[in-house]
PDB file of C-alpha atoms and ligand atoms in Angstrom:
ATOM      1  CA  MET A   1     -10.131   9.145   4.172  1.00 91.00           C
ATOM      2  CA  ILE A   2      -8.552   6.668   1.807  1.00 97.00           C
ATOM      3  CA  SER A   3     -10.775   5.060  -0.866  1.00 98.00           C
ATOM      4  CA  GLN A   4     -11.453   1.338  -0.787  1.00 98.00           C
ATOM      5  CA  ARG A   5      -9.646   0.889  -4.112  1.00 98.00           C
ATOM      6  CA  MET A   6      -6.546   2.743  -2.941  1.00 98.00           C
ATOM      7  CA  GLN A   7      -6.612   0.915   0.387  1.00 98.00           C
ATOM      8  CA  ASP A   8      -6.765  -2.462  -1.372  1.00 98.00           C
ATOM      9  CA  ALA A   9      -3.982  -1.515  -3.798  1.00 98.00           C
ATOM     10  CA  MET A  10      -1.746  -0.277  -0.984  1.00 98.00           C
ATOM     11  CA  ASN A  11      -2.408  -3.408   1.076  1.00 98.00           C
ATOM     12  CA  GLN A  12      -1.291  -5.345  -1.995  1.00 98.00           C
ATOM     13  CA  GLN A  13       1.826  -3.189  -2.150  1.00 98.00           C
ATOM     14  CA  ILE A  14       2.629  -3.999   1.491  1.00 98.00           C
ATOM     15  CA  GLN A  15       2.649  -7.622   0.363  1.00 98.00           C
ATOM     16  CA  HIS A  16       4.948  -6.851  -2.609  1.00 98.00           C
ATOM     17  CA  GLU A  17       7.393  -4.854  -0.489  1.00 98.00           C
ATOM     18  CA  THR A  18       7.436  -7.482   2.256  1.00 98.00           C
ATOM     19  CA  PHE A  19       8.007 -10.156  -0.357  1.00 98.00           C
ATOM     20  CA  SER A  20      10.944  -8.069  -1.631  1.00 98.00           C
ATOM     21  CA  ALA A  21      12.447  -8.232   1.876  1.00 98.00           C
ATOM     22  CA  TYR A  22      11.802 -11.982   1.987  1.00 98.00           C
ATOM     23  CA  LEU A  23      13.393 -12.506  -1.435  1.00 98.00           C
ATOM     24  CA  TYR A  24      16.494 -10.513  -0.486  1.00 98.00           C
ATOM     25  CA  PHE A  25      16.820 -12.436   2.794  1.00 98.00           C
ATOM     26  CA  SER A  26      16.737 -15.586   0.698  1.00 98.00           C
ATOM     27  CA  MET A  27      19.446 -14.188  -1.576  1.00 98.00           C
ATOM     28  CA  ALA A  28      21.490 -13.267   1.529  1.00 98.00           C
ATOM     29  CA  ALA A  29      21.203 -16.873   2.706  1.00 98.00           C
ATOM     30  CA  TYR A  30      22.353 -18.079  -0.735  1.00 98.00           C
ATOM     31  CA  PHE A  31      25.404 -15.786  -0.631  1.00 98.00           C
ATOM     32  CA  HIS A  32      26.304 -16.890   2.908  1.00 98.00           C
ATOM     33  CA  SER A  33      26.152 -20.504   1.703  1.00 98.00           C
ATOM     34  CA  LYS A  34      28.755 -19.606  -0.950  1.00 97.00           C
ATOM     35  CA  GLY A  35      31.041 -17.823   1.537  1.00 97.00           C
ATOM     36  CA  LEU A  36      30.218 -14.439  -0.035  1.00 98.00           C
ATOM     37  CA  ASP A  37      29.462 -12.561   3.158  1.00 98.00           C
ATOM     38  CA  GLY A  38      29.821  -9.099   1.570  1.00 98.00           C
ATOM     39  CA  MET A  39      27.083  -9.872  -0.954  1.00 98.00           C
ATOM     40  CA  ALA A  40      24.986 -11.373   1.852  1.00 98.00           C
ATOM     41  CA  HIS A  41      25.447  -8.130   3.810  1.00 98.00           C
ATOM     42  CA  TRP A  42      24.344  -6.098   0.766  1.00 98.00           C
ATOM     43  CA  MET A  43      21.188  -8.218   0.478  1.00 98.00           C
ATOM     44  CA  LYS A  44      20.391  -7.957   4.180  1.00 97.00           C
ATOM     45  CA  ALA A  45      20.721  -4.156   3.984  1.00 97.00           C
ATOM     46  CA  GLN A  46      18.374  -4.256   0.981  1.00 97.00           C
ATOM     47  CA  ALA A  47      15.886  -6.447   2.859  1.00 97.00           C
ATOM     48  CA  GLN A  48      15.890  -3.966   5.747  1.00 96.00           C
ATOM     49  CA  GLU A  49      15.090  -1.116   3.355  1.00 96.00           C
ATOM     50  CA  GLU A  50      12.247  -3.137   1.851  1.00 97.00           C
ATOM     51  CA  PHE A  51      10.714  -3.575   5.277  1.00 96.00           C
ATOM     52  CA  GLY A  52      10.858   0.213   5.571  1.00 96.00           C
ATOM     53  CA  HIS A  53       9.001   0.509   2.258  1.00 97.00           C
ATOM     54  CA  ALA A  54       6.252  -1.807   3.526  1.00 97.00           C
ATOM     55  CA  LEU A  55       6.060   0.267   6.699  1.00 96.00           C
ATOM     56  CA  ARG A  56       5.548   3.497   4.732  1.00 96.00           C
ATOM     57  CA  PHE A  57       2.454   2.019   3.069  1.00 98.00           C
ATOM     58  CA  PHE A  58       1.304   0.572   6.399  1.00 97.00           C
ATOM     59  CA  ASN A  59       1.550   3.996   8.085  1.00 96.00           C
ATOM     60  CA  HIS A  60      -0.058   5.811   5.152  1.00 97.00           C
ATOM     61  CA  ILE A  61      -3.151   3.567   5.185  1.00 98.00           C
ATOM     62  CA  ASN A  62      -3.408   3.871   8.961  1.00 97.00           C
ATOM     63  CA  GLU A  63      -2.980   7.653   9.033  1.00 96.00           C
ATOM     64  CA  ARG A  64      -5.800   8.036   6.509  1.00 98.00           C
ATOM     65  CA  GLY A  65      -8.293   6.016   8.486  1.00 97.00           C
ATOM     66  CA  GLY A  66      -7.936   2.859   6.403  1.00 98.00           C
ATOM     67  CA  ARG A  67      -7.600  -0.744   7.494  1.00 98.00           C
ATOM     68  CA  ILE A  68      -4.378  -2.641   6.970  1.00 98.00           C
ATOM     69  CA  GLU A  69      -4.699  -6.241   5.887  1.00 98.00           C
ATOM     70  CA  LEU A  70      -1.674  -8.488   5.519  1.00 98.00           C
ATOM     71  CA  TYR A  71      -1.708 -11.044   2.732  1.00 98.00           C
ATOM     72  CA  ALA A  72       0.181 -14.353   2.509  1.00 98.00           C
ATOM     73  CA  LEU A  73       3.680 -14.397   1.038  1.00 98.00           C
ATOM     74  CA  ASP A  74       4.909 -16.830  -1.607  1.00 98.00           C
ATOM     75  CA  GLN A  75       8.023 -18.850  -0.916  1.00 98.00           C
ATOM     76  CA  PRO A  76      10.958 -17.056  -2.551  1.00 98.00           C
ATOM     77  CA  ASP A  77      13.515 -18.862  -4.702  1.00 98.00           C
ATOM     78  CA  HIS A  78      16.504 -20.027  -2.695  1.00 97.00           C
ATOM     79  CA  GLU A  79      19.053 -21.154  -5.282  1.00 98.00           C
ATOM     80  CA  TRP A  80      20.683 -19.259  -8.139  1.00 98.00           C
ATOM     81  CA  ASN A  81      23.327 -20.316 -10.658  1.00 98.00           C
ATOM     82  CA  SER A  82      25.828 -17.589  -9.822  1.00 97.00           C
ATOM     83  CA  PRO A  83      26.079 -14.161  -8.132  1.00 97.00           C
ATOM     84  CA  ARG A  84      25.229 -12.562 -11.474  1.00 97.00           C
ATOM     85  CA  ASP A  85      22.163 -14.783 -11.799  1.00 98.00           C
ATOM     86  CA  ALA A  86      20.953 -13.685  -8.330  1.00 98.00           C
ATOM     87  CA  PHE A  87      21.527  -9.975  -9.053  1.00 98.00           C
ATOM     88  CA  ASN A  88      19.827 -10.325 -12.430  1.00 98.00           C
ATOM     89  CA  ALA A  89      16.822 -11.807 -10.606  1.00 98.00           C
ATOM     90  CA  ALA A  90      16.965  -8.857  -8.169  1.00 98.00           C
ATOM     91  CA  LEU A  91      16.922  -6.414 -11.106  1.00 98.00           C
ATOM     92  CA  LYS A  92      13.969  -8.185 -12.690  1.00 98.00           C
ATOM     93  CA  HIS A  93      12.140  -8.033  -9.387  1.00 98.00           C
ATOM     94  CA  GLU A  94      12.837  -4.308  -8.996  1.00 98.00           C
ATOM     95  CA  GLN A  95      11.493  -3.695 -12.511  1.00 98.00           C
ATOM     96  CA  PHE A  96       8.330  -5.519 -11.464  1.00 98.00           C
ATOM     97  CA  ILE A  97       8.064  -3.323  -8.355  1.00 98.00           C
ATOM     98  CA  THR A  98       8.590  -0.173 -10.447  1.00 98.00           C
ATOM     99  CA  GLY A  99       5.587  -1.236 -12.534  1.00 98.00           C
ATOM    100  CA  LYS A 100       3.494  -1.673  -9.390  1.00 98.00           C
ATOM    101  CA  ILE A 101       4.467   1.787  -8.094  1.00 98.00           C
ATOM    102  CA  ASN A 102       3.572   3.301 -11.472  1.00 98.00           C
ATOM    103  CA  ASP A 103       0.175   1.548 -11.326  1.00 98.00           C
ATOM    104  CA  LEU A 104      -0.423   3.036  -7.876  1.00 98.00           C
ATOM    105  CA  ALA A 105       0.555   6.513  -9.108  1.00 98.00           C
ATOM    106  CA  LYS A 106      -1.912   6.132 -11.982  1.00 98.00           C
ATOM    107  CA  LEU A 107      -4.650   5.097  -9.570  1.00 98.00           C
ATOM    108  CA  ALA A 108      -3.866   8.160  -7.411  1.00 98.00           C
ATOM    109  CA  ASP A 109      -4.247  10.345 -10.531  1.00 98.00           C
ATOM    110  CA  ASP A 110      -7.497   8.640 -11.564  1.00 98.00           C
ATOM    111  CA  GLU A 111      -8.945   9.140  -8.096  1.00 98.00           C
ATOM    112  CA  ASN A 112      -7.504  12.632  -7.695  1.00 98.00           C
ATOM    113  CA  ASP A 113      -5.953  11.358  -4.457  1.00 98.00           C
ATOM    114  CA  ARG A 114      -3.354  14.087  -3.849  1.00 98.00           C
ATOM    115  CA  ALA A 115      -2.131  12.672  -0.523  1.00 98.00           C
ATOM    116  CA  ALA A 116      -1.333   9.320  -2.116  1.00 98.00           C
ATOM    117  CA  GLY A 117       0.220  11.099  -5.101  1.00 98.00           C
ATOM    118  CA  ILE A 118       2.637  13.024  -2.870  1.00 97.00           C
ATOM    119  CA  MET A 119       3.515   9.917  -0.875  1.00 97.00           C
ATOM    120  CA  LEU A 120       4.090   7.926  -4.070  1.00 98.00           C
ATOM    121  CA  GLN A 121       6.413  10.558  -5.498  1.00 98.00           C
ATOM    122  CA  TRP A 122       9.065   9.365  -3.028  1.00 96.00           C
ATOM    123  CA  PHE A 123       8.611   5.795  -4.279  1.00 98.00           C
ATOM    124  CA  ILE A 124       8.885   6.828  -7.931  1.00 98.00           C
ATOM    125  CA  GLU A 125      12.278   8.375  -7.215  1.00 97.00           C
ATOM    126  CA  GLU A 126      13.265   5.497  -4.948  1.00 96.00           C
ATOM    127  CA  GLN A 127      12.612   2.970  -7.739  1.00 98.00           C
ATOM    128  CA  VAL A 128      15.065   4.795 -10.000  1.00 98.00           C
ATOM    129  CA  GLU A 129      17.632   4.326  -7.220  1.00 96.00           C
ATOM    130  CA  GLU A 130      16.637   0.726  -6.585  1.00 96.00           C
ATOM    131  CA  GLU A 131      17.181  -0.310 -10.195  1.00 98.00           C
ATOM    132  CA  ASP A 132      20.357   1.761 -10.437  1.00 98.00           C
ATOM    133  CA  SER A 133      21.935   0.214  -7.341  1.00 97.00           C
ATOM    134  CA  VAL A 134      21.391  -3.339  -8.674  1.00 98.00           C
ATOM    135  CA  ASN A 135      22.679  -2.288 -12.105  1.00 98.00           C
ATOM    136  CA  LYS A 136      25.820  -0.926 -10.423  1.00 98.00           C
ATOM    137  CA  VAL A 137      26.447  -4.310  -8.783  1.00 98.00           C
ATOM    138  CA  LEU A 138      25.999  -6.028 -12.160  1.00 98.00           C
ATOM    139  CA  ASP A 139      28.524  -3.586 -13.665  1.00 98.00           C
ATOM    140  CA  LEU A 140      30.933  -4.396 -10.843  1.00 97.00           C
ATOM    141  CA  LEU A 141      30.564  -8.125 -11.506  1.00 97.00           C
ATOM    142  CA  ASN A 142      31.181  -7.529 -15.196  1.00 96.00           C
ATOM    143  CA  ILE A 143      34.417  -5.704 -14.431  1.00 96.00           C
ATOM    144  CA  ALA A 144      35.661  -7.892 -11.570  1.00 95.00           C
ATOM    145  CA  GLY A 145      34.529 -11.227 -12.981  1.00 92.00           C
ATOM    146  CA  GLU A 146      32.966 -14.021 -11.010  1.00 89.00           C
ATOM    147  CA  GLN A 147      35.992 -16.007  -9.958  1.00 91.00           C
ATOM    148  CA  GLY A 148      39.020 -15.826  -7.688  1.00 95.00           C
ATOM    149  CA  PRO A 149      40.451 -12.419  -6.718  1.00 96.00           C
ATOM    150  CA  GLY A 150      37.930 -10.467  -8.819  1.00 96.00           C
ATOM    151  CA  LEU A 151      34.973 -12.046  -7.059  1.00 97.00           C
ATOM    152  CA  LEU A 152      36.627 -11.548  -3.670  1.00 97.00           C
ATOM    153  CA  MET A 153      37.219  -7.871  -4.485  1.00 97.00           C
ATOM    154  CA  ALA A 154      33.555  -7.420  -5.502  1.00 97.00           C
ATOM    155  CA  ASP A 155      32.439  -9.169  -2.319  1.00 98.00           C
ATOM    156  CA  ARG A 156      34.597  -6.867  -0.154  1.00 97.00           C
ATOM    157  CA  GLU A 157      33.234  -3.838  -1.994  1.00 96.00           C
ATOM    158  CA  LEU A 158      29.613  -4.832  -1.327  1.00 97.00           C
ATOM    159  CA  GLU A 159      30.404  -5.354   2.342  1.00 96.00           C
ATOM    160  CA  GLN A 160      30.786  -1.554   2.611  1.00 95.00           C
ATOM    161  CA  ARG A 161      27.099  -0.867   2.019  1.00 94.00           C
ATOM    162  CA  VAL A 162      25.537   1.218   4.784  1.00 88.00           C
ATOM    163  CA  PRO A 163      21.808   0.481   5.161  1.00 84.00           C
ATOM    164  CA  GLY A 164      19.600   3.535   4.588  1.00 81.00           C
ATOM    165  CA  ALA A 165      17.114   4.867   7.150  1.00 78.00           C
ATOM    166  CA  ILE A 166      13.970   2.753   7.362  1.00 79.00           C
ATOM    167  CA  LEU A 167      11.597   5.707   7.767  1.00 78.00           C
ATOM    168  CA  PRO A 168      11.805   9.433   6.939  1.00 75.00           C
ATOM    169  CA  PRO A 169      13.323  11.663   9.660  1.00 73.00           C
ATOM    170  CA  GLY A 170      10.837  12.379  12.424  1.00 74.00           C
ATOM    171  CA  GLU A 171       8.636   9.382  11.623  1.00 76.00           C
ATOM    172  CA  THR A 172       8.665   6.504  14.067  1.00 72.00           C
ATOM    173  CA  ILE A 173       7.501   2.929  13.981  1.00 73.00           C
TER     174      ILE A 173
HETATM  175 FE1  OFO O 201      10.738  -1.544  -2.321  1.00 80.83          FE
HETATM  176  O1  OFO O 201      11.888  -1.239  -3.652  1.00 80.83           O
HETATM  177 FE2  OFO O 201      12.833  -2.729  -3.922  1.00 80.83          FE
HETATM  178  O2  OFO O 201      11.494  -3.906  -4.085  1.00 80.83           O
END
């Protein structure tokens, strides 16, 4: 059985992860409005993965006899000054999420909740990847530049992203 504190914290994390999806959808819409369909594709793939993250917490609470509660989402930003500005905002957001995952891991330690600890281990590693993948896009923009052929090349590159699996193998919605 999940504790009330862990249940509340994980319900909060469902909100954070769902907001991540919402934010990246908003960034995808921004990129489409600029004719940068490759960057929009990258953001939509990211949003899909975020929904998967929310679903992992949803399933974990449910499987441990807890009660899922969905909280309201804030309106995400919808305008950025440049592709770099949007990806910088994405990086900042991922750093915020990393902090939230670390808080959850600390709570699992404090409560000696081994099941949550094991489940959160995946998220700790995933956050390293999440920050790294945004940093790689920022590196690409630094090299390619944000105008003309360089920007087009970066956009085509990001169009190649293949969305990851939403849930672990064997787990279903
Ligand atoms: Fe769910 O990792 Fe990004 O936000």
